[in-house]
Structures are given as structure tokens and as C-alpha cells.
GROMACS .gro file of C-alpha atoms in nm:
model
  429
    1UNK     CA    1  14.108   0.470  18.514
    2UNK     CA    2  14.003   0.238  18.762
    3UNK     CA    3  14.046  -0.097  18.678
    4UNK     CA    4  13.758  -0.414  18.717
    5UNK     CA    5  13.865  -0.642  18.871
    6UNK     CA    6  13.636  -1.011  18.904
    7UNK     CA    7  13.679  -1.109  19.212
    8UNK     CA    8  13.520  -0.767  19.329
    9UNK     CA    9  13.176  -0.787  19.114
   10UNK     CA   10  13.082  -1.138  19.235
   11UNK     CA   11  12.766  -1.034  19.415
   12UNK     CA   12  12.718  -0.824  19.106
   13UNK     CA   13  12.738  -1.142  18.845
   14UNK     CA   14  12.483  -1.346  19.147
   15UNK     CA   15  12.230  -1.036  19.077
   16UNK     CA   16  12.326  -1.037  18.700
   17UNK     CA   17  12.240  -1.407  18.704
   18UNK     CA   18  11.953  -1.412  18.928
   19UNK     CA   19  11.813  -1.077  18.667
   20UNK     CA   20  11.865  -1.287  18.368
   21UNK     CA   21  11.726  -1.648  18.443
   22UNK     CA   22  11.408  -1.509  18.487
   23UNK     CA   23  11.326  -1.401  18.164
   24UNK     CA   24  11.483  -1.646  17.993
   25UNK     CA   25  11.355  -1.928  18.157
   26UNK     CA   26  10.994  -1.777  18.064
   27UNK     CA   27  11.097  -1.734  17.698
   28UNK     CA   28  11.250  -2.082  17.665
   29UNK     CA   29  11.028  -2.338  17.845
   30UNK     CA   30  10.769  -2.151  18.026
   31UNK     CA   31  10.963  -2.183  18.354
   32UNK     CA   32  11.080  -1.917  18.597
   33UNK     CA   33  11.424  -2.098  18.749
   34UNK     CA   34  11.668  -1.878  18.898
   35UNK     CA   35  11.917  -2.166  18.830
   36UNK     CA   36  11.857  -2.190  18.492
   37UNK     CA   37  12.040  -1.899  18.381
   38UNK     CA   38  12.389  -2.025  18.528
   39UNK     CA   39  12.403  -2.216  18.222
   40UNK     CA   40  12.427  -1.854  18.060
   41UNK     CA   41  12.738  -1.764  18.225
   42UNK     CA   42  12.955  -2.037  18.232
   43UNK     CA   43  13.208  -1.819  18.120
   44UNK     CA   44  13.221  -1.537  18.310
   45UNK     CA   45  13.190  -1.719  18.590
   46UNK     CA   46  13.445  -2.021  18.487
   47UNK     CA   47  13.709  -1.701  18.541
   48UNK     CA   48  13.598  -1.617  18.900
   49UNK     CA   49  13.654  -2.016  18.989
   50UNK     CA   50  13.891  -2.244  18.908
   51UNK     CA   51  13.834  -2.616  19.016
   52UNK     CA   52  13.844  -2.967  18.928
   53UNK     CA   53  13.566  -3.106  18.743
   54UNK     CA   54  13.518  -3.476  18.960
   55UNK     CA   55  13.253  -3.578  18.643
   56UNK     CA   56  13.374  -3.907  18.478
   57UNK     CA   57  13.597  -3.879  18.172
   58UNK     CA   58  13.385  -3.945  17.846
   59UNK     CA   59  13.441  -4.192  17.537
   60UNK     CA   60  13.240  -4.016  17.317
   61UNK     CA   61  13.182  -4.259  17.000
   62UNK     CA   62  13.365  -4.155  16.696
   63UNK     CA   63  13.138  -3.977  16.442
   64UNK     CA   64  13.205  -4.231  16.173
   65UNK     CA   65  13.064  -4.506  16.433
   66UNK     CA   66  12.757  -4.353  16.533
   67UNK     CA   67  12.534  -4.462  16.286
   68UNK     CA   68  12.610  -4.850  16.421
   69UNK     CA   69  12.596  -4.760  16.779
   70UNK     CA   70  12.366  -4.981  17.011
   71UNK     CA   71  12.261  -5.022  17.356
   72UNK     CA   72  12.439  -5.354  17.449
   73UNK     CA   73  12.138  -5.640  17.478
   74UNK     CA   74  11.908  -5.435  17.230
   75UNK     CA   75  11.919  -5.467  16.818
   76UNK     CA   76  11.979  -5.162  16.688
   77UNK     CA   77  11.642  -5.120  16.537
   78UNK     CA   78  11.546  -5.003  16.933
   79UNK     CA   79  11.603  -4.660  16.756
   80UNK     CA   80  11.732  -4.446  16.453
   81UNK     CA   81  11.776  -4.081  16.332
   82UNK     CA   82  11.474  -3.891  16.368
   83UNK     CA   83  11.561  -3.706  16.065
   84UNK     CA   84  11.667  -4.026  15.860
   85UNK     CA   85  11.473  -4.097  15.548
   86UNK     CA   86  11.260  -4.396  15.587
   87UNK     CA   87  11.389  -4.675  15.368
   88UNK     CA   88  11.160  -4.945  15.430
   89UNK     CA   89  10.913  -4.828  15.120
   90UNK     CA   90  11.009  -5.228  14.923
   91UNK     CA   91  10.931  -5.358  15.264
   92UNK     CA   92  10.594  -5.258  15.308
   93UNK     CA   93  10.525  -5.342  14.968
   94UNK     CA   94  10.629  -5.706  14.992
   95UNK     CA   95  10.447  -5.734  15.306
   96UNK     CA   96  10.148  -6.044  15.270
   97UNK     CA   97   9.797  -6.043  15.369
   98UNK     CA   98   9.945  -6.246  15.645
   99UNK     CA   99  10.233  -6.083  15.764
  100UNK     CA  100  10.025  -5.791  15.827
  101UNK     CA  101   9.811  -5.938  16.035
  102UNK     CA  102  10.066  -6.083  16.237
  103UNK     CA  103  10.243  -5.766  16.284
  104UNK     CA  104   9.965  -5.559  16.359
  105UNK     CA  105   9.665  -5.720  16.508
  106UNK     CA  106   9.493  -5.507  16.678
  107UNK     CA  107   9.482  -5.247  16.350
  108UNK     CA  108   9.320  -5.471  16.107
  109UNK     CA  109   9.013  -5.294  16.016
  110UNK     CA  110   9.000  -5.054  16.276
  111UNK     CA  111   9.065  -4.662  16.307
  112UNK     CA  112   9.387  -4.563  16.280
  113UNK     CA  113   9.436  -4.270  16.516
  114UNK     CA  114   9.773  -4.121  16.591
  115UNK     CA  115   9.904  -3.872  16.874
  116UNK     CA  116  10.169  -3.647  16.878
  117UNK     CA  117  10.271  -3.435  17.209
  118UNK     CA  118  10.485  -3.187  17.259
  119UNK     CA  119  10.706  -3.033  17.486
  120UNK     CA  120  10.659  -2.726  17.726
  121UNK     CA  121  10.820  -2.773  18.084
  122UNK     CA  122  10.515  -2.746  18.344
  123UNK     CA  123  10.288  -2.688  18.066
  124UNK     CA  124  10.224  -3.077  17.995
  125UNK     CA  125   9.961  -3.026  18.262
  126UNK     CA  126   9.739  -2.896  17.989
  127UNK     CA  127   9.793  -3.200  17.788
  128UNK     CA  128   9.744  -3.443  18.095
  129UNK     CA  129   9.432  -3.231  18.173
  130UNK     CA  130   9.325  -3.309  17.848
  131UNK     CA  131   9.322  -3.675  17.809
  132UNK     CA  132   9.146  -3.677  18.153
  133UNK     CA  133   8.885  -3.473  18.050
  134UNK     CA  134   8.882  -3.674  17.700
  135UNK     CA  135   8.811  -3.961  17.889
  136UNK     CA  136   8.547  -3.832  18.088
  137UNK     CA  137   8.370  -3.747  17.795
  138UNK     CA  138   8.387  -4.135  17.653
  139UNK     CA  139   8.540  -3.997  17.300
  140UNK     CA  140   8.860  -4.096  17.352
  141UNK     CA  141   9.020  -4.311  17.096
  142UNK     CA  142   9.246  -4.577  17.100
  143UNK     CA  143   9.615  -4.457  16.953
  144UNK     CA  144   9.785  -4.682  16.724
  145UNK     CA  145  10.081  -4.480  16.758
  146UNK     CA  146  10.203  -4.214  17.065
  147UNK     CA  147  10.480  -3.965  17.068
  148UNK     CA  148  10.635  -3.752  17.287
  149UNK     CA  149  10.902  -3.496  17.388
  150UNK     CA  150  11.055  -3.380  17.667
  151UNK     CA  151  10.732  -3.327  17.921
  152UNK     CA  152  10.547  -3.507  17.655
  153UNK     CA  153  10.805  -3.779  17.714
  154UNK     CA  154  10.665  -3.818  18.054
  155UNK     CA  155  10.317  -3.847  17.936
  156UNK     CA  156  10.339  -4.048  17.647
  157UNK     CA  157  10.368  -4.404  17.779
  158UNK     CA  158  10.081  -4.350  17.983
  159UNK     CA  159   9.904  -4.170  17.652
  160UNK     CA  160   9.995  -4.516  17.513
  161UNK     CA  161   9.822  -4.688  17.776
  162UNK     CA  162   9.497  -4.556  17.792
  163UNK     CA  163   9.225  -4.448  18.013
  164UNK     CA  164   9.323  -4.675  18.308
  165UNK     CA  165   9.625  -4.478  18.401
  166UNK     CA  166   9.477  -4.117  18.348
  167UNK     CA  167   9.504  -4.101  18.728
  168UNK     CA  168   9.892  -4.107  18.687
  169UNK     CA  169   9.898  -3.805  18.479
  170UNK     CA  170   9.679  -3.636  18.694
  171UNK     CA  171   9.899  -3.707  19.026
  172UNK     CA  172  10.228  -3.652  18.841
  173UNK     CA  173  10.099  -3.310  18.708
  174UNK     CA  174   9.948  -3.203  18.982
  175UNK     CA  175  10.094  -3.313  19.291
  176UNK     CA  176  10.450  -3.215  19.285
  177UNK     CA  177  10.652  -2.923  19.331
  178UNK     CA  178  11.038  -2.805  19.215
  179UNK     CA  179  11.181  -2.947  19.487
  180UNK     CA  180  11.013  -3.290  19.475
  181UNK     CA  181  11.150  -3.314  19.113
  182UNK     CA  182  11.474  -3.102  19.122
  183UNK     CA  183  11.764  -3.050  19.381
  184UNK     CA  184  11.937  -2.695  19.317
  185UNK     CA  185  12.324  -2.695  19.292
  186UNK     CA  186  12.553  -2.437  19.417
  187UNK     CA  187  12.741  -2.209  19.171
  188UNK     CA  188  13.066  -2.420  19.176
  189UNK     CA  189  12.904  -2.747  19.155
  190UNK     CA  190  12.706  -2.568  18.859
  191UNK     CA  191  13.016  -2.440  18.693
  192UNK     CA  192  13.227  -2.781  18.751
  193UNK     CA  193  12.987  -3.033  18.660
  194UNK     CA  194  12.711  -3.030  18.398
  195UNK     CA  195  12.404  -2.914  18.507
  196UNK     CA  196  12.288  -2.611  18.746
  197UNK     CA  197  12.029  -2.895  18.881
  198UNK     CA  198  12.055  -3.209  19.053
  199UNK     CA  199  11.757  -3.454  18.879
  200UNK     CA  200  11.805  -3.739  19.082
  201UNK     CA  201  11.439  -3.676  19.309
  202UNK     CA  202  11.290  -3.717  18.965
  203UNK     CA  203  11.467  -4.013  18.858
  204UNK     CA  204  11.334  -4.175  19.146
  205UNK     CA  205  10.972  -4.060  19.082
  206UNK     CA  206  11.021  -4.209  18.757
  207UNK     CA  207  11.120  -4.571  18.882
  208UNK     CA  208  10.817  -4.556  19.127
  209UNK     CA  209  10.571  -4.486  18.792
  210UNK     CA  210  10.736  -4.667  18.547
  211UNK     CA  211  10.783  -4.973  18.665
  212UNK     CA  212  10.784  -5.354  18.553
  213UNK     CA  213  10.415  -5.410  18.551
  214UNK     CA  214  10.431  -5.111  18.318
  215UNK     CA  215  10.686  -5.220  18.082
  216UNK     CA  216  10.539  -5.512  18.013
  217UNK     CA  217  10.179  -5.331  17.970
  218UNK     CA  218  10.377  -5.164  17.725
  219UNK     CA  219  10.552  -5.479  17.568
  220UNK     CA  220  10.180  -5.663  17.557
  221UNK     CA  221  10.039  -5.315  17.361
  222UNK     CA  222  10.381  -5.343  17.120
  223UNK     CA  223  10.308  -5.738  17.042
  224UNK     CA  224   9.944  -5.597  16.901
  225UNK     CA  225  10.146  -5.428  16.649
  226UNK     CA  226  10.073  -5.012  16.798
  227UNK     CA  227  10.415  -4.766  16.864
  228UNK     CA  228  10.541  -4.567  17.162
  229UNK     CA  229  10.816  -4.326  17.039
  230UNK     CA  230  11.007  -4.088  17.226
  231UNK     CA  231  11.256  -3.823  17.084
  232UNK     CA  232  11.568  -3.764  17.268
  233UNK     CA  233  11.890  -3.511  17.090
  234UNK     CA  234  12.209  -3.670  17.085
  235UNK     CA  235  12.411  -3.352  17.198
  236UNK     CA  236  12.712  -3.485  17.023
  237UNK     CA  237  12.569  -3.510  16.645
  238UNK     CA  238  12.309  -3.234  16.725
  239UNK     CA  239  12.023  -3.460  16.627
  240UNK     CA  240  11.703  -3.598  16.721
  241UNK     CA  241  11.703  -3.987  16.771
  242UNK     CA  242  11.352  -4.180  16.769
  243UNK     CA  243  11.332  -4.440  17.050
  244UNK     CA  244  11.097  -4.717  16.995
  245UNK     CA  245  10.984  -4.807  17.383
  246UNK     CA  246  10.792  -5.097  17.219
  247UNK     CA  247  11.024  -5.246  17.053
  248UNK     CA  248  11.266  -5.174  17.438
  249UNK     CA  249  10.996  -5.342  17.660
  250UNK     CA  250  10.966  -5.629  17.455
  251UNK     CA  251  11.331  -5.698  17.422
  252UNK     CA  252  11.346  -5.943  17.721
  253UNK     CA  253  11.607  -5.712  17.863
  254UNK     CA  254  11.656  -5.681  18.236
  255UNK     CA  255  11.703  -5.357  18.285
  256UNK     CA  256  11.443  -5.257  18.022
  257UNK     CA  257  11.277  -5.059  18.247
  258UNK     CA  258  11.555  -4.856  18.373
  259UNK     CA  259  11.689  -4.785  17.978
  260UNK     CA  260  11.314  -4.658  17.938
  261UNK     CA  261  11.336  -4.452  18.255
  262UNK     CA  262  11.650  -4.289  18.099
  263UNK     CA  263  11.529  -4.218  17.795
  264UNK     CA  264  11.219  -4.039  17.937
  265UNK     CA  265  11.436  -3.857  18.155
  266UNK     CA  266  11.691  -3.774  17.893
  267UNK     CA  267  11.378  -3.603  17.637
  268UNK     CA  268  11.261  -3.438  17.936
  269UNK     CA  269  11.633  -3.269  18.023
  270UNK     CA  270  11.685  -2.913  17.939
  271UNK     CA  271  12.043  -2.849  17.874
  272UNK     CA  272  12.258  -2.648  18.117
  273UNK     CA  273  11.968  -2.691  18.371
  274UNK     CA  274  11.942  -3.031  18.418
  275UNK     CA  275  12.177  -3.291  18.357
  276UNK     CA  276  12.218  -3.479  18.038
  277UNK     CA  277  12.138  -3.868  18.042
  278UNK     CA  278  12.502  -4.058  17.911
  279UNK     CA  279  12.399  -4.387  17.740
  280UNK     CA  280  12.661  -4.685  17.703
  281UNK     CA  281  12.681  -4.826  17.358
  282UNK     CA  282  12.805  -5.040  17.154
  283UNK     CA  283  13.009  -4.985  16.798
  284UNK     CA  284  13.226  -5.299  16.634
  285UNK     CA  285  13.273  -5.450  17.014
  286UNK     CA  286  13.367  -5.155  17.160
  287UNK     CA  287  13.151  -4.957  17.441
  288UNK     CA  288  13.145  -4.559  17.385
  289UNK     CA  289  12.904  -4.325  17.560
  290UNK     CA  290  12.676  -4.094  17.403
  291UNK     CA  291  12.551  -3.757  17.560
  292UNK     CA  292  12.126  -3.708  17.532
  293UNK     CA  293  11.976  -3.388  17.635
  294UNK     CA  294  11.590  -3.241  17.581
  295UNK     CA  295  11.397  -3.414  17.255
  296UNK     CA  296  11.251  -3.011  17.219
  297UNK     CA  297  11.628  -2.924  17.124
  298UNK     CA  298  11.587  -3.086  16.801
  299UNK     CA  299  11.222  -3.115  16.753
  300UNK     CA  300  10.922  -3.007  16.977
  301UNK     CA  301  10.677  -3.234  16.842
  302UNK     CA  302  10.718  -3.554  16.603
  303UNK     CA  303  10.462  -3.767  16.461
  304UNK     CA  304  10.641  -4.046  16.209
  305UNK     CA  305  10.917  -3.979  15.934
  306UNK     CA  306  10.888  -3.742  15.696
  307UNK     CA  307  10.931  -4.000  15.408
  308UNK     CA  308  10.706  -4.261  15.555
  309UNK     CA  309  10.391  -4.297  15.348
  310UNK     CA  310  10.165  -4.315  15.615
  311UNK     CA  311   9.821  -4.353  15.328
  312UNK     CA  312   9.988  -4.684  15.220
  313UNK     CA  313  10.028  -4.846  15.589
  314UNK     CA  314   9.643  -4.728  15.625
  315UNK     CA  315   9.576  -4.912  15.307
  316UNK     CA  316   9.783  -5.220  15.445
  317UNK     CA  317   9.641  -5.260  15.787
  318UNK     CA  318   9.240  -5.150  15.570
  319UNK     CA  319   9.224  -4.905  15.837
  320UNK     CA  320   8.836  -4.781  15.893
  321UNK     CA  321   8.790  -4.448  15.784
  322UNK     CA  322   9.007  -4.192  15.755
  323UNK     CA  323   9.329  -4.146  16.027
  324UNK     CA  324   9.366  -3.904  16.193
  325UNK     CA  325   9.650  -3.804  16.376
  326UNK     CA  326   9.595  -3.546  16.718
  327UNK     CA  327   9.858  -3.342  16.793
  328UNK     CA  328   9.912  -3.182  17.140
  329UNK     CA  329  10.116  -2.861  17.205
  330UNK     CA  330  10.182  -2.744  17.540
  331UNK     CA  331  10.163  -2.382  17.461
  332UNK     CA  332   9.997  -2.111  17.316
  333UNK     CA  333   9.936  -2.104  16.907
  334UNK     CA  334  10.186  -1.784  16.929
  335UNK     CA  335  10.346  -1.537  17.106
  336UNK     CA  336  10.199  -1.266  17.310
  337UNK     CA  337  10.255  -0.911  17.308
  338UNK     CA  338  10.461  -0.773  17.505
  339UNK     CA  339  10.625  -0.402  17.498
  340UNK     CA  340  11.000  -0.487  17.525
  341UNK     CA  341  11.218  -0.255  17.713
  342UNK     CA  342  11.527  -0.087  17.493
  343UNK     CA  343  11.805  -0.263  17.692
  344UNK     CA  344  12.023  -0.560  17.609
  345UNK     CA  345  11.914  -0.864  17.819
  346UNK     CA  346  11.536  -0.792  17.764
  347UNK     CA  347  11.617  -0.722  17.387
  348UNK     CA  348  11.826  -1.035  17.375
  349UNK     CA  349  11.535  -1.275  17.588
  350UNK     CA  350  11.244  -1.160  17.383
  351UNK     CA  351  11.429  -1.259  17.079
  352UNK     CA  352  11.545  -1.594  17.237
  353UNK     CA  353  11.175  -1.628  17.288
  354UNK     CA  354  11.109  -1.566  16.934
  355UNK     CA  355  11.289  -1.801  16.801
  356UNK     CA  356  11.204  -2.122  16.988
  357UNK     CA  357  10.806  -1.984  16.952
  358UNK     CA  358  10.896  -1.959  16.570
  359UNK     CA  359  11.039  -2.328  16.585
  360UNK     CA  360  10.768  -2.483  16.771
  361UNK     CA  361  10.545  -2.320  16.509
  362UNK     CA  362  10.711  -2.441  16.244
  363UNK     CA  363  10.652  -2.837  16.343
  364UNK     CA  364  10.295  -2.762  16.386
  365UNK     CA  365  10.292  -2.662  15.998
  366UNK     CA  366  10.528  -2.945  15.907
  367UNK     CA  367  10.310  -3.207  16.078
  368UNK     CA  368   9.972  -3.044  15.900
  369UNK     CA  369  10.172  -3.066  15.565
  370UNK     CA  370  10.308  -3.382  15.615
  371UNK     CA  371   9.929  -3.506  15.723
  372UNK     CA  372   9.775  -3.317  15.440
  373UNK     CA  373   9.996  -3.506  15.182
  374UNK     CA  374   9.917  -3.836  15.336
  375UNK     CA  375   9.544  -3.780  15.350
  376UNK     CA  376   9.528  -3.776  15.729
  377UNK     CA  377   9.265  -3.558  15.923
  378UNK     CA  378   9.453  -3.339  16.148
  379UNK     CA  379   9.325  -3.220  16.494
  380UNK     CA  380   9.580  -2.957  16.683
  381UNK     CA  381   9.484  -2.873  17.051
  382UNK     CA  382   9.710  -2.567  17.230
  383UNK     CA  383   9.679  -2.339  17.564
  384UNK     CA  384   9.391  -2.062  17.501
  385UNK     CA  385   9.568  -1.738  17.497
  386UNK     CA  386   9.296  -1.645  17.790
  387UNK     CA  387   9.520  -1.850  18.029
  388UNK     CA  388   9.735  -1.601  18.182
  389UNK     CA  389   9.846  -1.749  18.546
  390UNK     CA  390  10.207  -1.692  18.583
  391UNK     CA  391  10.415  -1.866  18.835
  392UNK     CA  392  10.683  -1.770  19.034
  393UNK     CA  393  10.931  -2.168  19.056
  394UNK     CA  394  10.963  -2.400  18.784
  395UNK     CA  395  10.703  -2.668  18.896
  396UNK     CA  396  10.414  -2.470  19.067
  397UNK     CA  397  10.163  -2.734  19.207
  398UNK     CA  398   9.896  -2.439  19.188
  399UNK     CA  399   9.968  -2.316  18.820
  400UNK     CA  400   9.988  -2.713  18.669
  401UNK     CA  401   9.636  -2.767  18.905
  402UNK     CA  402   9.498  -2.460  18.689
  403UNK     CA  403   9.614  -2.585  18.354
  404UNK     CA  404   9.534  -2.917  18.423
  405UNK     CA  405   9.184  -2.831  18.527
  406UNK     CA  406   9.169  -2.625  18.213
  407UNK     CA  407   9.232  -2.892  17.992
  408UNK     CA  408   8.968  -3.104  18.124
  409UNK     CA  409   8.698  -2.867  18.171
  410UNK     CA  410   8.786  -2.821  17.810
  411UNK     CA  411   8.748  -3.207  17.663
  412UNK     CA  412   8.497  -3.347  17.906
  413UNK     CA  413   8.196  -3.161  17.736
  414UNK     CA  414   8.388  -3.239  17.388
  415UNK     CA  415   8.712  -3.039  17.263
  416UNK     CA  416   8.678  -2.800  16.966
  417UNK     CA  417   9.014  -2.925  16.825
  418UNK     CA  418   9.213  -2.695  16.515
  419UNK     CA  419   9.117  -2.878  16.160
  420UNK     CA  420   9.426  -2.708  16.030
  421UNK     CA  421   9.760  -2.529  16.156
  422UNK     CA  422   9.732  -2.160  16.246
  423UNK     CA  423   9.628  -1.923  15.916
  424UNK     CA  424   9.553  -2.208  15.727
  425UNK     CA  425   9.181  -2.344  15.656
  426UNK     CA  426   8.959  -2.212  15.938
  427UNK     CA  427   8.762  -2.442  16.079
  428UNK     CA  428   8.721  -2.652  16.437
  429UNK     CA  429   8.527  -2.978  16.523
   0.00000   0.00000   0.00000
């Protein structure tokens, strides 16, 4: 018998590799990274290599302490649990006439519109394609609230902001490519530190958008009483954490705009592929670091908590007419067909694909339930299946140009947006 030995089917594992990222990268987040698969094979490869990680040693925060953990200079109310019941039911109720209009100016008798979006890798061209051509065709509303995760994370403060900075979406979706965003690592560097990509050229795009004259557009839109949240997963308790950017740019902080930064970067970070954003807090006056990957691990689109009664706020603020919250997905309403070859790694990527198509699916029906129970018109906009460009790196200037131009052609003359989920009520606007 002739015995394998590793060191002999290197090239063979590259190819392997190379083989594999392809597909999955497709099935996972719409993006075709060879370096994304080395995630994937940590282990075989871990035995071809043996190094020294040089990554600093963690403190992770004992599990018992998380719930109290802060960033140092911010109140802990800068965030929570995305999945925490909302306890503040005897709060709203004891709220006066004039408390609420101190805490929420600006929507005191006005529509109360809400926006959700989602994440989907290159795909958040659509979306920023979208509110450009929504603008163009003068029916964009003013949100009261914004979410997003991970690429909706990069769009959402500018969502937040309005019209006047649709020309940043455009640029950002548009105008750069992989390698103005990402810087590939070698195979050892992948398998000794924590990421098979370097995302420092991004973290610097990201300081040159979000800056302080944005922060404090931010902080001035917060004082009026509207909410910018942006889901992040701590990796360590496997959940989704709500950040309230408001509630960050108004803190007085100095480096509010560079904890902002990192938390956009952090929702936009797939694991394995890109590195994950380490936050310094603080539990009982000690500092501990927590570990924050992609928002999408944990949820790929959030509008408010499930147990916040979203009718009685309307009631509070005598919102005009009914709300309605818009809801975003960058991608397709569901998967397409496609005849799957009978061998393992196609078998096991198409059903890799299934189930994160089955999970984004599943928050588009929780969000329409959760709206439907609070008496909220919902309005769901997602890639035509008719869009078929495929693109050969993970950020193809050409393919977000197409999807981008897509979106707009498709709001500027008015968007036919989903009154329901998928095979639910029929019916568009």
C-alpha cells in the first residue's frame, strides 16, 4: 500500500482550495474569493505548517460578565442583545406629553417610516442603487429609524442621512475594486493569524467617509429623537448585539468616530475571510476584549426587537398615518435552480447555500409577522431574478455598476415594492 504522505499533496490541497472557495463563496455571500475558502481548511492545512501565531493574546470577558460589559467612556445603553426582550414596556407608558416631545422632536405628528437593510457582500450595490434612484424620483421618505448589516452596515449611516450623501453610496459602490478594499494573505499568514484577508485598505476608506463632520451629522439627527442601529455577532456568545450609533456620536467621546468605524467594519466582516474587529471593554473595573465578526452571522436583516410594541410608540409620538417600515435585501427572493453535480464538495456547497438562503428567508417572514402584528405597512424590495451577471473577484467595479444601475433605473420612475413576504398576500405598490 502506498502510503500519503502531506507534505507530498501540497499543490494538491492549493488546487483543492482554490476548487472549493469558488463555490462556496457564491453560495455564502455572493462573492467569488479564492481566499475565502482557506478558512475551510484550517485543519488540513494547520498539519502541513507548524508556526507561531504573532496575534496578541486575548482576555476574553468571562461569560457571567458579559451582560455588564461596556466600551470604556460610553454608558452601556450604547448597545444590548439583539435578541434580548425589550423591557422598557412601564417606561413608555409613564412617558408625558412632554417628555415625548423632548425625546423625539422631529416625530411628533409626522410619518413614521422605518428601514431595514440587509446584508449580501457586493450586492449592497442594489440597495445603494436604490435610494439613488428613490431620490431621483422625489418619493423618498424621511426614516425615523435605519438598520443595517454587514454591507448594509456600510450603507446605513448614510441611509440615515438622507438624500445629500446619495453620492457616497454611489462612489463607494461603484468605484472600488477587491484590491482597493482587501489585501490577500499568504497561506501561512492565513493559517497563523485570523483571517485569509488583510482589511486594513478598507479601514482606511472608512475613516476618509466617515468622518467627524459625519458623526456629528449623525449626533444632530440622534438629538431629534430618530435611530441608527447596526448589528454586529459577538463570536464569543454567538449572538447578535444592536449598536445604537446615535446614542455613540452623541456621547462626546473622542474617538467616537473611530468606535463607529469599527463597528461598521466589524458587521461588514465575514469570518475566516476577513478579520474580526476585537473591542476593549469594560466589566466591574476590569478591561476584557470581545471578538465581533459579520452582523449576517446572527441575523441578515433587523428592524427593532421582537417584543417592542412598535403601534404604541406610533400612538406616543401621534405618528401621521400608518408606518411603514421598508425593508431592503440584497439578494434574490430565493434560490435559483441549479442541476447539482453527484459529488461531495458541490453536494456539500449547494446545501451550504441552502441554508443561509433559507435563513435570510426566514427574517424576511419574521419582520412581515412582526410588522403585521404591530399594524405596520410593510414594503420588501430584493434583486429581480432576471439579473444574472456573474463576476469573477469579490468586489467587481463592473458587476456593482450593473446592480447599482439596476436599482435606480428601478426607483427613479417609482419602485413596485412587495406588500407582503414571499407566498403570502400578493400584491405590489
Amino acid at each position: 500500500m502506498r502510503l500519503w504522505h502531506p507534505l507530498n499533496q501540497i499543490s494538491n490541497l492549493v488546487a483543492f482550495r482554490d476548487r472549493l472557495v469558488t463555490q462556496l463563496a457564491i453560495c455564502i455571500f455572493g462573492l467569488n474569493m479564492s481566499f475565502l475558502t482557506k478558512a475551510l481548511v484550517f485543519p488540513l492545512l494547520a498539519l502541513l505548517i507548524t508556526s507561531c501565531a504573532s496575534l496578541p493574546e486575548r482576555k476574553p470577558i468571562p461569560a457571567e460578565m458579559s451582560d455588564k460589559a461596556a466600551i470604556p467612556g460610553i454608558s452601556a445603553s450604547a448597545r444590548s442583545w439583539a435578541d434580548q426582550e425589550f423591557d422598557d414596556e412601564e417606561t413608555l407608558a409613564q412617558l408625558t406629553t412632554n417628555d415625548i416631545r423632548d425625546s423625539f422632536p422631529a416625530l411628533i405628528g409626522q410619518p413614521l417610516n422605518l428601514l431595514a437593510i440587509s446584508g449580501g457582500g457586493p450586492r449592497g450595490a442594489f440597495a445603494a442603487g436604490l435610494l439613488n434612484g428613490w431620490s431621483a424620483a422625489g418619493t423618498r421618505p424621511d426614516f425615523a429609524l435605519v438598520t443595517g448589516v454587514s454591507t448594509g452596515a456600510l450603507i446605513a449611516p448614510f441611509a440615515f442621512l438622507g438624500s445629500d450623501y446619495d453620492h457616497v453610496l454611489k462612489e463607494i459602490y461603484t468605484k472600488y475594486s477587491t484590491d482597493d478594499l482587501l489585501k490577500k494573505r499568504s497561506i501561512i499568514k492565513t493559517i497563523t493569524g485570523d483571517a485569509a484577508a488583510d482589511t486594513a485598505p478598507l479601514r482606511n476608506l472608512l475613516a476618509d467617509y466617515v468622518d467627524e463632520d459625519l458623526v456629528a451629522a449623525i449626533a444632530a439627527e440622534y438629538k431629534k429623537g430618530k435611530s441608527l442601529y447596526i448589528i454586529t455577532t459577538n463570536l464569543d456568545a454567538m449572538r447578535g448585539v444592536r449598536w445604537d450609533i446615535g446614542y455613540i456620536a452623541s456621547s462626546g467621546l473622542a474617538n467616537a468616530a473611530q468606535i463607529i468605524r469599527d463597528v461598521m467594519l466589524a458587521s461588514a466582516s465575514i469570518p475566516g475571510a476577513f478579520p474580526p474587529v476585537m473591542f476593549t471593554v469594560e466589566a466591574e473595573g476590569k478591561l476584557y476584549d470581545e471578538m465581533h465578526v459579520d452582523g449576517a452571522v446572527s441575523t441578515n436583516m433587523y428592524l427593532y426587537p421582537i417584543e417592542f410594541n412598535a403601534r404604541k410608540f406610533a400612538e406616543l409620538v401621534q405618528a401621521e398615518g400608518t408606518p411603514t417600515a421598508y425593508i431592503i435585501r440584497n439578494g434574490f427572493s430565493r434560490g435559483k435552480w441549479e442541476s447539482v453535480e453527484r459529488k461531495t464538495i458541490p453536494i456539500a456547497m449547494r446545501t451550504i447555500q441552502a441554508f443561509f438562503g433559507t435563513v435570510s428567508n426566514g427574517d424576511v417572514y419574521r419582520l412581515y409577522l412582526e410588522t403585521a402584528r404591530d399594524g405596520i405597512d410593510y414594503r420588501l424590495a430584493f434583486i429581480p431574478e432576471t439579473f444574472e451577471m456573474e463576476h469573477d473577484e469579490p468586489f467587481d467595479p463592473e458587476y456593482m455598476k450593473m446592480l447599482f444601475n439596476l436599482g435606480y433605473e428601478m426607483a427613479k420612475d417609482g419602485y413596485e415594492w412587495e406588500l407582503s413576504a414571499p407566498d403570502f398576500e400578493e400584491g405590489k405598490e
